[in-house]
Coordinates of C-alpha atoms in Angstrom, one line a residue:
M1452 CA 20.0 42.3 14.3
K1453 CA 22.9 42.2 16.5
I1454 CA 24.1 44.4 19.5
L1455 CA 27.5 43.7 21.1
N1456 CA 27.6 40.6 19.5
Y1457 CA 24.4 39.2 20.6
D1458 CA 22.2 37.7 17.8
F1459 CA 18.5 38.5 18.8
K1460 CA 17.2 35.4 17.1
H1461 CA 18.2 33.7 20.3
L1462 CA 16.1 36.4 22.3
R1463 CA 12.8 34.4 22.8
G1464 CA 14.3 31.1 23.7
D1465 CA 16.6 32.9 26.3
V1466 CA 13.9 34.6 27.9
C1467 CA 11.8 31.6 28.1
G1468 CA 14.8 29.4 29.4
G1469 CA 16.1 32.1 31.8
L1470 CA 12.4 32.6 33.2
T1471 CA 11.9 29.0 33.6
A1472 CA 15.3 28.4 35.1
G1473 CA 14.6 31.1 37.6
I1474 CA 11.1 30.0 38.7
V1475 CA 12.7 26.5 39.4
A1476 CA 15.8 27.9 41.2
L1477 CA 13.6 30.2 43.3
P1478 CA 12.4 27.5 45.9
L1479 CA 15.5 25.6 45.6
A1480 CA 17.8 28.4 46.5
L1481 CA 15.6 29.2 49.4
A1482 CA 15.7 25.6 50.8
F1483 CA 19.3 25.7 50.4
G1484 CA 19.7 28.5 52.4
V1485 CA 17.7 27.2 55.4
A1486 CA 19.4 24.0 55.1
S1487 CA 22.8 25.6 55.3
G1488 CA 21.9 27.5 58.5
A1489 CA 22.5 30.9 57.0
G1490 CA 18.7 31.4 56.3
A1491 CA 16.8 31.5 53.2
A1492 CA 17.7 35.3 52.0
A1493 CA 21.3 33.6 51.8
G1494 CA 20.3 31.3 49.2
L1495 CA 18.5 33.7 47.0
Y1496 CA 21.7 36.1 47.4
G1497 CA 23.9 33.5 46.1
A1498 CA 21.7 32.2 43.5
I1499 CA 21.2 36.0 42.1
A1500 CA 25.2 37.0 42.5
L1501 CA 26.4 33.6 41.3
G1502 CA 23.7 33.0 38.6
F1503 CA 24.4 37.0 37.4
F1504 CA 28.5 37.0 37.3
A1505 CA 28.9 33.2 36.3
A1506 CA 26.7 33.6 33.3
I1507 CA 28.7 36.9 32.3
F1508 CA 31.9 35.7 32.9
G1509 CA 31.9 31.6 32.5
G1510 CA 32.8 29.4 29.8
T1511 CA 29.6 27.3 29.3
Q1512 CA 26.8 29.4 27.4
T1513 CA 23.7 27.8 28.8
Q1514 CA 24.9 27.2 32.4
I1515 CA 22.8 28.1 35.3
S1516 CA 24.5 28.6 38.5
G1517 CA 23.5 28.9 42.3
P1518 CA 23.2 27.2 45.7
T1519 CA 23.6 23.3 45.0
G1520 CA 23.1 20.5 47.3
P1521 CA 27.0 19.1 47.6
M1522 CA 28.1 22.9 48.3
T1523 CA 25.4 23.5 50.6
I1524 CA 26.5 20.6 52.7
V1525 CA 30.1 22.1 53.0
A1526 CA 28.6 25.5 53.5
A1527 CA 26.6 24.2 56.3
S1528 CA 30.0 23.0 58.0
A1529 CA 31.6 26.2 57.6
V1530 CA 28.3 28.1 59.1
A1531 CA 28.4 25.3 62.3
A1532 CA 32.2 25.6 62.6
F1533 CA 31.9 29.5 63.4
P1534 CA 28.8 30.4 65.1
G1535 CA 28.2 34.0 65.7
H1536 CA 31.0 34.9 63.7
P1537 CA 29.5 35.9 60.0
Q1538 CA 32.8 37.7 58.7
Y1539 CA 34.7 34.2 59.6
I1540 CA 31.9 32.3 57.2
I1541 CA 32.4 35.2 54.5
A1542 CA 36.3 34.7 54.5
V1543 CA 35.8 30.9 53.9
F1544 CA 33.1 31.7 50.8
L1545 CA 35.7 34.0 49.6
I1546 CA 38.7 31.8 49.4
A1547 CA 36.5 29.3 47.9
G1548 CA 35.9 31.6 44.9
L1549 CA 39.6 32.7 44.8
G1550 CA 40.7 29.3 44.6
Q1551 CA 38.2 28.5 41.7
I1552 CA 39.9 31.5 39.6
V1553 CA 43.5 30.6 40.5
L1554 CA 42.8 27.0 39.4
G1555 CA 41.0 28.5 36.0
S1556 CA 43.8 30.6 35.7
A1557 CA 46.5 27.8 35.8
R1558 CA 44.4 26.0 33.2
L1559 CA 43.8 23.2 35.6
G1560 CA 39.9 22.9 34.3
T1561 CA 40.8 20.8 31.2
F1562 CA 40.9 17.7 33.1
V1563 CA 37.1 17.1 32.3
R1564 CA 38.0 16.4 28.8
F1565 CA 39.5 13.1 30.2
I1566 CA 36.2 11.9 31.9
P1567 CA 34.7 9.1 30.2
Y1568 CA 31.6 8.9 28.5
P1569 CA 30.1 6.2 30.7
V1570 CA 31.1 8.1 33.8
V1571 CA 28.9 11.2 32.4
S1572 CA 26.3 8.7 31.5
G1573 CA 26.2 7.4 34.8
F1574 CA 26.3 10.8 36.3
M1575 CA 23.1 12.0 34.3
N1576 CA 21.1 9.0 34.9
G1577 CA 21.6 9.3 38.6
I1578 CA 21.0 13.0 38.5
G1579 CA 17.6 12.1 36.6
V1580 CA 16.6 9.7 39.2
I1581 CA 17.4 11.9 42.5
I1582 CA 15.4 14.6 40.8
I1583 CA 12.1 12.2 40.2
L1584 CA 12.6 10.6 43.8
L1585 CA 13.0 13.9 45.6
Q1586 CA 9.8 14.8 43.8
L1587 CA 7.7 11.9 44.9
E1588 CA 6.7 13.6 48.4
P1589 CA 5.7 16.8 47.2
L1590 CA 3.5 15.3 44.3
L1591 CA 1.8 13.8 47.3
G1592 CA 1.1 17.2 49.3
L1593 CA 4.0 16.5 51.7
P1594 CA 7.3 18.2 53.0
T1595 CA 10.2 17.3 50.7
V1596 CA 12.7 14.9 51.9
S1597 CA 16.5 15.3 52.3
S1598 CA 17.8 12.3 50.1
P1599 CA 16.8 9.7 47.7
M1600 CA 17.0 7.0 50.3
A1601 CA 14.8 8.8 52.7
A1602 CA 12.2 9.2 49.6
L1603 CA 12.0 5.7 49.0
I1604 CA 12.0 4.6 52.5
G1605 CA 9.3 7.0 53.3
L1606 CA 7.2 6.2 50.2
G1607 CA 4.8 3.8 51.9
S1608 CA 4.2 5.9 54.4
A1609 CA 3.5 9.0 52.2
L1610 CA 1.0 7.0 50.2
G1611 CA -1.0 6.7 53.4
H1612 CA -1.1 10.4 53.8
I1613 CA -1.9 11.8 50.0
Q1614 CA -3.1 15.3 50.1
M1615 CA -5.5 14.9 46.9
Q1616 CA -5.5 18.6 45.8
S1617 CA -1.7 18.4 45.5
L1618 CA -1.8 15.0 43.6
M1619 CA -4.2 16.8 41.1
L1620 CA -1.8 19.7 40.6
G1621 CA 1.0 17.2 40.2
A1622 CA -0.4 15.2 38.0
L1623 CA -2.2 18.2 35.5
T1624 CA 1.5 19.6 35.6
I1625 CA 2.9 16.5 34.2
A1626 CA 0.3 15.7 31.8
I1627 CA 0.9 19.4 30.4
V1628 CA 5.0 18.9 30.6
F1629 CA 4.4 15.6 28.6
L1630 CA 1.5 16.1 26.3
V1631 CA 1.5 19.9 25.2
P1632 CA 2.4 19.8 21.2
A1633 CA 5.8 20.6 20.2
R1634 CA 4.5 23.3 18.1
I1635 CA 3.2 25.3 21.2
T1636 CA 6.1 24.6 23.3
R1637 CA 8.7 26.1 20.6
V1638 CA 6.4 29.6 21.3
V1639 CA 5.8 29.2 25.1
P1640 CA 7.5 26.3 27.0
S1641 CA 5.7 23.6 28.6
P1642 CA 7.1 24.1 31.9
L1643 CA 5.8 27.8 31.7
I1644 CA 2.4 26.6 30.8
A1645 CA 2.3 24.3 33.5
L1646 CA 3.1 26.9 36.2
L1647 CA 1.1 29.3 35.1
V1648 CA -2.3 27.1 34.6
G1649 CA -1.5 25.2 37.9
T1650 CA -0.9 28.3 39.8
V1651 CA -4.0 30.3 38.5
I1652 CA -6.2 26.7 39.5
A1653 CA -4.6 26.6 42.9
W1654 CA -5.2 30.6 43.5
Q1655 CA -8.7 30.5 42.0
G1656 CA -9.8 27.6 43.5
H1657 CA -8.5 28.5 47.0
F1658 CA -6.7 25.1 47.3
D1659 CA -5.1 24.2 50.7
V1660 CA -1.8 22.9 49.3
A1661 CA 1.8 23.8 50.2
M1662 CA 3.0 26.8 48.6
I1663 CA 6.4 28.2 48.2
G1664 CA 5.6 30.8 50.8
A1665 CA 7.2 34.4 52.0
I1666 CA 10.1 35.7 50.0
P1667 CA 12.6 38.1 51.1
S1668 CA 11.8 41.8 50.1
A1669 CA 15.0 43.5 50.7
L1670 CA 18.9 43.8 48.9
P1671 CA 21.7 42.7 51.2
H1672 CA 24.1 45.1 52.7
P1673 CA 27.7 44.2 51.6
T1674 CA 30.0 42.6 54.7
M1675 CA 33.6 42.4 54.8
P1676 CA 35.3 39.3 55.8
G1677 CA 37.5 38.9 59.1
F1678 CA 39.1 36.6 60.9
E1679 CA 41.7 35.9 63.9
A1680 CA 45.2 34.2 62.8
S1681 CA 44.3 31.0 64.7
Q1682 CA 41.6 30.6 62.7
V1683 CA 43.6 30.6 59.4
G1684 CA 43.9 26.9 58.9
R1685 CA 40.3 26.0 59.4
I1686 CA 39.1 28.9 57.1
V1687 CA 41.7 27.9 54.4
G1688 CA 40.8 24.5 54.6
L1689 CA 36.8 24.8 54.4
G1690 CA 37.4 27.6 51.3
L1691 CA 39.6 25.1 49.5
A1692 CA 37.2 22.2 50.1
L1693 CA 34.7 24.3 48.6
A1694 CA 36.7 25.4 45.8
V1695 CA 37.5 21.9 44.4
L1696 CA 34.0 20.3 45.3
G1697 CA 32.7 23.6 43.2
T1698 CA 34.8 22.9 40.7
I1699 CA 34.2 19.4 39.9
D1700 CA 30.2 20.1 40.3
S1701 CA 30.6 23.1 37.6
L1702 CA 32.4 21.4 35.2
L1703 CA 30.5 17.9 35.2
T1704 CA 27.4 20.5 34.7
S1705 CA 29.2 21.9 32.1
V1706 CA 29.6 18.4 30.4
V1707 CA 25.8 17.5 30.5
A1708 CA 25.2 20.9 29.0
D1709 CA 27.5 20.1 26.0
S1710 CA 26.0 16.8 25.5
L1711 CA 22.6 18.6 25.2
T1712 CA 23.8 21.4 23.1
R1713 CA 26.7 19.9 21.3
K1714 CA 28.5 22.6 21.9
K1715 CA 31.9 22.8 23.7
H1716 CA 32.5 24.8 26.9
D1717 CA 35.6 26.4 28.1
S1718 CA 36.6 24.9 31.3
N1719 CA 39.1 27.3 32.5
R1720 CA 36.6 30.3 31.7
E1721 CA 33.7 28.7 33.7
L1722 CA 36.2 28.0 36.7
I1723 CA 37.0 31.9 36.6
G1724 CA 33.3 32.9 36.1
Q1725 CA 32.5 30.6 38.9
G1726 CA 35.0 32.0 41.2
I1727 CA 34.0 35.5 40.3
G1728 CA 30.4 34.9 41.2
N1729 CA 31.3 33.1 44.3
M1730 CA 33.2 35.8 45.9
V1731 CA 31.0 38.4 45.1
S1732 CA 28.0 36.4 46.6
A1733 CA 30.2 35.8 49.6
F1734 CA 30.7 39.8 49.9
L1735 CA 26.5 40.0 49.6
G1736 CA 26.4 37.5 52.6
G1737 CA 25.2 35.0 49.8
L1738 CA 25.8 31.0 49.8
P1739 CA 28.5 29.7 47.3
G1740 CA 27.2 27.8 44.9
A1741 CA 28.2 26.0 41.4
G1742 CA 26.8 25.1 38.0
A1743 CA 23.3 23.5 38.5
T1744 CA 22.6 20.7 36.7
M1745 CA 18.9 20.5 37.2
R1746 CA 18.4 24.1 36.3
T1747 CA 20.7 24.1 33.3
V1748 CA 18.9 21.3 31.8
V1749 CA 15.8 23.3 32.6
N1750 CA 17.1 26.3 30.7
I1751 CA 18.3 24.2 27.5
K1752 CA 15.1 22.7 27.5
A1753 CA 13.1 25.6 27.5
G1754 CA 15.2 27.3 24.8
G1755 CA 17.9 28.8 26.4
T1756 CA 21.2 29.0 23.9
T1757 CA 23.2 31.9 25.2
R1758 CA 24.3 33.2 28.4
V1759 CA 21.7 36.1 28.6
S1760 CA 19.5 33.3 29.7
G1761 CA 21.5 33.2 32.7
V1762 CA 21.5 37.0 33.0
I1763 CA 17.9 36.7 32.7
H1764 CA 17.5 34.0 35.4
A1765 CA 19.3 36.2 37.9
S1766 CA 17.3 39.1 37.1
L1767 CA 14.1 37.5 37.7
L1768 CA 15.4 36.4 41.1
L1769 CA 16.3 39.8 41.6
A1770 CA 13.0 41.3 40.7
I1771 CA 11.0 38.5 42.9
L1772 CA 13.4 39.8 45.8
L1773 CA 12.5 43.3 45.2
G1774 CA 8.6 43.3 44.6
L1775 CA 7.3 40.2 43.2
G1776 CA 7.7 38.1 46.4
P1777 CA 4.1 38.2 47.1
L1778 CA 3.0 36.8 43.7
A1779 CA 5.5 34.0 43.7
S1780 CA 4.7 32.9 46.9
H1781 CA 1.3 31.6 45.6
I1782 CA 3.3 28.9 43.5
P1783 CA 2.0 25.5 44.6
M1784 CA 5.1 23.2 45.2
A1785 CA 3.3 20.6 43.5
V1786 CA 3.3 22.3 40.5
L1787 CA 7.2 22.8 40.7
A1788 CA 7.2 19.1 41.6
G1789 CA 5.6 17.9 38.2
I1790 CA 8.0 20.1 36.5
L1791 CA 10.8 18.9 38.1
V1792 CA 10.0 15.2 37.2
K1793 CA 9.8 16.2 33.7
V1794 CA 13.3 17.4 34.1
G1795 CA 14.3 14.2 35.5
V1796 CA 13.1 12.1 32.6
D1797 CA 14.6 14.3 29.9
I1798 CA 18.0 14.3 31.6
I1799 CA 18.4 10.3 31.5
D1800 CA 20.9 9.1 29.1
Y1801 CA 18.8 7.1 26.6
R1802 CA 21.5 7.0 24.2
L1803 CA 23.5 4.4 26.2
L1804 CA 20.6 2.9 27.5
S1805 CA 19.3 1.8 24.2
L1806 CA 22.7 0.0 23.6
V1807 CA 22.6 -2.2 26.6
K1808 CA 22.8 -5.3 24.9
R1809 CA 25.6 -4.1 22.7
A1810 CA 27.8 -1.7 24.2
P1811 CA 30.8 -3.1 25.8
R1812 CA 30.5 -4.8 29.3
T1813 CA 33.3 -2.6 30.7
D1814 CA 31.7 0.6 29.6
L1815 CA 28.2 -0.6 31.0
L1816 CA 30.1 -1.6 34.7
V1817 CA 31.5 2.0 34.7
M1818 CA 28.1 3.7 33.7
I1819 CA 26.0 1.2 36.4
V1820 CA 28.5 1.8 39.5
V1821 CA 28.5 5.6 38.8
F1822 CA 24.7 5.6 38.8
G1823 CA 24.4 3.5 41.9
V1824 CA 27.1 5.7 43.9
T1825 CA 25.4 9.2 42.5
V1826 CA 22.2 7.9 43.6
F1827 CA 22.8 6.3 46.9
I1828 CA 25.8 7.8 48.1
D1829 CA 27.0 11.2 46.9
L1830 CA 27.4 13.0 43.3
I1831 CA 31.1 13.9 43.6
V1832 CA 32.4 10.6 44.9
A1833 CA 30.6 8.9 41.8
V1834 CA 32.4 10.6 39.6
G1835 CA 35.8 9.9 41.1
V1836 CA 34.8 6.3 41.3
G1837 CA 33.9 6.2 38.0
V1838 CA 37.2 7.7 36.9
T1839 CA 39.4 5.7 38.8
L1840 CA 37.3 2.5 37.6
A1841 CA 38.0 3.7 34.0
A1842 CA 41.7 4.1 34.9
A1843 CA 41.9 7.9 33.9
M1844 CA 45.5 8.4 35.1
V1845 CA 46.6 5.4 32.7
A1846 CA 44.3 6.6 29.9
V1847 CA 45.8 10.4 30.0
R1848 CA 49.5 8.8 29.7
T1849 CA 48.8 6.6 27.1
A1850 CA 47.2 9.4 25.2
R1851 CA 50.5 11.3 25.0
Q1852 CA 51.9 8.3 23.3
C1853 CA 49.2 7.8 21.0
S1854 CA 49.2 10.3 17.8
V1855 CA 46.7 11.4 15.4
S1856 CA 48.1 12.9 12.2
V1857 CA 46.7 14.8 9.4
S1858 CA 48.1 14.6 6.0
E1859 CA 46.7 16.1 2.9
V1860 CA 46.5 13.9 -0.6
E1861 CA 45.5 16.4 -2.8
D1862 CA 49.0 16.4 -4.0
R1863 CA 48.5 12.5 -5.2
P1864 CA 46.9 11.6 -8.7
L1865 CA 42.9 11.3 -8.2
D1866 CA 41.7 9.9 -11.3
D1867 CA 41.9 12.0 -14.4
L1868 CA 42.1 15.3 -12.3
A1869 CA 45.6 16.8 -12.8
E1870 CA 47.8 17.5 -9.6
D1871 CA 48.0 21.1 -10.5
A1872 CA 44.3 21.3 -10.9
I1873 CA 43.5 19.9 -7.5
Q1874 CA 45.8 22.3 -5.9
R1875 CA 43.9 25.3 -7.4
E1876 CA 40.6 23.7 -6.6
T1877 CA 41.0 24.1 -3.0
D1878 CA 37.6 24.0 -2.1
Y1879 CA 37.4 20.1 -3.0
R1880 CA 40.4 18.9 -0.9
I1881 CA 40.5 15.5 0.4
Q1882 CA 42.3 15.1 3.8
V1883 CA 42.9 11.9 6.0
V1884 CA 42.9 11.6 9.6
T1885 CA 45.4 8.8 10.9
I1886 CA 44.8 7.4 14.5
R1887 CA 47.2 5.4 15.8
G1888 CA 47.3 3.7 18.8
P1889 CA 44.2 2.9 21.5
F1890 CA 41.1 5.0 20.5
F1891 CA 39.3 5.9 23.9
F1892 CA 38.2 8.6 26.0
G1893 CA 41.8 9.6 26.8
T1894 CA 42.5 10.5 22.9
T1895 CA 39.0 11.8 22.0
A1896 CA 39.9 15.1 22.8
N1897 CA 43.1 15.4 20.8
M1898 CA 41.1 14.0 17.7
Q1899 CA 38.0 16.1 18.1
D1900 CA 40.9 19.0 17.7
K1901 CA 42.2 17.7 14.9
F1902 CA 38.8 17.7 13.1
S1903 CA 37.9 21.5 14.3
S1904 CA 40.5 22.2 11.4
M1905 CA 38.6 19.8 8.6
L1906 CA 35.9 22.4 7.8
G1907 CA 36.6 23.5 4.1
T1908 CA 37.5 20.2 3.0
Q1909 CA 35.3 18.2 0.9
V1910 CA 36.2 14.7 1.6
L1911 CA 37.5 13.5 4.9
V1912 CA 39.2 10.0 5.2
V1913 CA 39.4 8.4 9.1
N1914 CA 42.0 6.1 9.3
C1915 CA 41.8 3.4 12.0
L1916 CA 43.5 0.3 10.8
D1917 CA 46.5 1.0 13.4
V1918 CA 43.7 1.2 16.4
P1919 CA 43.9 -2.3 18.4
F1920 CA 41.0 -1.1 20.4
M1921 CA 38.4 1.8 21.1
D1922 CA 35.9 2.2 23.6
I1923 CA 32.5 3.4 23.5
S1924 CA 33.5 6.9 24.3
A1925 CA 35.4 7.2 21.3
V1926 CA 32.7 5.6 19.3
F1927 CA 30.4 8.4 20.3
A1928 CA 32.8 10.9 19.7
L1929 CA 33.6 9.8 16.4
G1930 CA 29.8 10.0 15.7
E1931 CA 29.5 13.5 17.0
T1932 CA 32.0 14.5 15.0
I1933 CA 30.9 13.2 11.7
E1934 CA 27.6 14.6 12.4
K1935 CA 29.0 17.9 12.4
L1936 CA 31.2 17.3 9.2
Q1937 CA 27.9 15.9 7.5
A1938 CA 26.3 19.1 8.3
A1939 CA 29.1 21.1 6.8
R1940 CA 28.5 18.7 3.8
I1941 CA 31.7 17.2 4.2
T1942 CA 31.6 13.5 2.9
V1943 CA 33.4 11.0 5.8
L1944 CA 34.8 7.6 5.0
L1945 CA 36.3 5.2 7.2
A1946 CA 39.3 2.6 6.8
V1947 CA 38.4 0.2 9.4
T1948 CA 39.0 -3.8 9.8
A1949 CA 36.0 -6.2 9.9
E1950 CA 35.7 -6.3 13.7
Q1951 CA 35.8 -2.5 13.8
R1952 CA 33.2 -2.1 11.4
E1953 CA 30.8 -4.4 13.2
S1954 CA 31.3 -2.7 16.6
L1955 CA 30.6 0.5 15.0
Q1956 CA 27.5 -0.4 13.6
K1957 CA 26.5 -2.4 16.6
L1958 CA 27.0 0.9 18.5
G1959 CA 24.7 2.7 15.9
M1960 CA 27.1 4.3 13.5
D1961 CA 25.2 2.7 10.5
K1962 CA 22.5 5.6 11.5
L1963 CA 25.3 8.1 10.2
L1964 CA 27.1 6.4 7.2
A1965 CA 25.8 4.2 4.7
P1966 CA 27.5 0.5 3.9
D1967 CA 29.6 2.2 1.0
A1968 CA 31.4 4.4 3.4
Y1969 CA 33.7 1.7 5.2
Y1970 CA 36.8 0.0 3.7
G1971 CA 39.2 -2.3 4.8
S1972 CA 42.5 -1.0 3.4
H1973 CA 44.1 2.4 3.0
E1974 CA 44.1 1.7 -0.6
A1975 CA 40.7 1.4 -1.1
V1976 CA 39.4 3.9 0.7
L1977 CA 41.8 6.6 -0.8
A1978 CA 40.4 5.5 -4.2
A1979 CA 36.9 5.8 -3.2
A1980 CA 37.7 9.3 -2.2
R1981 CA 39.5 10.1 -5.1
K1982 CA 36.2 9.2 -6.9
L1983 CA 34.2 10.9 -4.7
L1984 CA 36.2 14.2 -5.3
A1985 CA 36.3 13.7 -9.3
Q1986 CA 32.3 13.0 -9.1
H1987 CA 32.0 16.2 -7.1
H1988 CA 34.1 18.2 -9.7
Q1989 CA 32.5 16.9 -12.7
R1990 CA 29.1 18.2 -11.2
K1991 CA 30.6 21.4 -10.6
T1992 CA 32.0 21.9 -14.1
M1993 CA 29.1 20.9 -15.8
V1994 CA 27.3 23.9 -17.4
P1995 CA 23.6 23.2 -18.2
R1996 CA 22.6 25.0 -21.4
V1997 CA 20.0 27.8 -21.2
S1998 CA 17.3 28.3 -24.1
G1999 CA 16.0 31.8 -24.9
A2000 CA 17.3 35.3 -25.0
A2001 CA 16.8 38.0 -22.9
S2002 CA 15.1 41.7 -24.3

């Protein structure tokens, strides 16, 4: 059943994903509000407003938005810059949202398509490790620390002050989220099970453990911005810094969501949605934010598949604000920490890590550098360093000089099938994609755009004989495209050199393509395509005899 173009088969997953993400978002929103200096309520207001409007107007179906660490740091600078002048701070946050809308309207969000896979992998691995490190102290019953380095430095001291009840709840939570069978988690996600079980045990057992604590219980009053002419420069500067930071933060989360869902986000629409959400949040006195990687992954892993999950996440936070605060206040922090450990483990990119011994050294270097900078310095700086290291600007210029051409070979003789017969039988077409020039992260977007028009063909030939080199981003993009085409029952054949074939198979392509799918010349691969098409046509035209008569 569909209402307003929504397919209700996704409802259960969206509800589970949204509720789980909302519960995880609650303590984070409150903590970011306190850290910013604007108060816990500001964090909650920002999570509600941005989470709701970015979900509706954004371009990433499963993205969960709200206050984030990088955005909170800059927001705290704005709060500190204008003490006693909340209208100035609101103006800063409004300019941040407006700046994102301008960037999206100018279609500048598509730059994220040129981020190399090793950069995304290093970022994902770094985020996963950060999440795990930041949960170590809460698992032991101690206050959350502010950075991964602080977690590592303070771990020795923390081990000497373990709160056993918190450790027990955290261990139980981790056991549930990792060990609950898949047939159960398909009905009720394991994080939700762990949350309920851990909370009930702590509540009924009167455990003396850290809880979420008191929740604000009033709707915010809209506040209008205002500023003096002498403050325009500082206000605009901070607002634009937030806009750029939020853009990078959100689009990186969109890339992570794409890698988990194998879907494609709309970068420009995402920026417009984020901008609208941040502007509404500013009017309500809330913190600005961005797409939140941790919460987005929680949503996806719990079953969220559409933007309805984001709306449910925001609605839950609103319901908690209006009346469920006393119940939510009993959730143990150790339980949330256990849930987040599972999130951290799941977000790590095992795909590239499993190929460490076979992947190109340059790609591994980029991934390791991005990982290190992400964990020990800054998330946004890490991406800048990684893209620079991968020579993004050179790659984009080179990509413009490369060409990807599509040519139909249905008018060529295909074994015994006549030329006019092939043209009539459009369901069984052969098409050829020829890639010329370097095949790397700068050209993968162009290639995937070409492949999007292949649905409807029967046999697709990918000719890489004119490719001097290909990087791991291109190999992974090609593999994902082949999976989609095979799911649509399209046979894929490759024309590659011996060196290219060896590299592709080392990087896992042999799991997708049989040995007879590789050919060393254009003529050989076309002959194989003709043969496959002829065989398929022959099977379709063979009509089995049916005995018996109808009465």
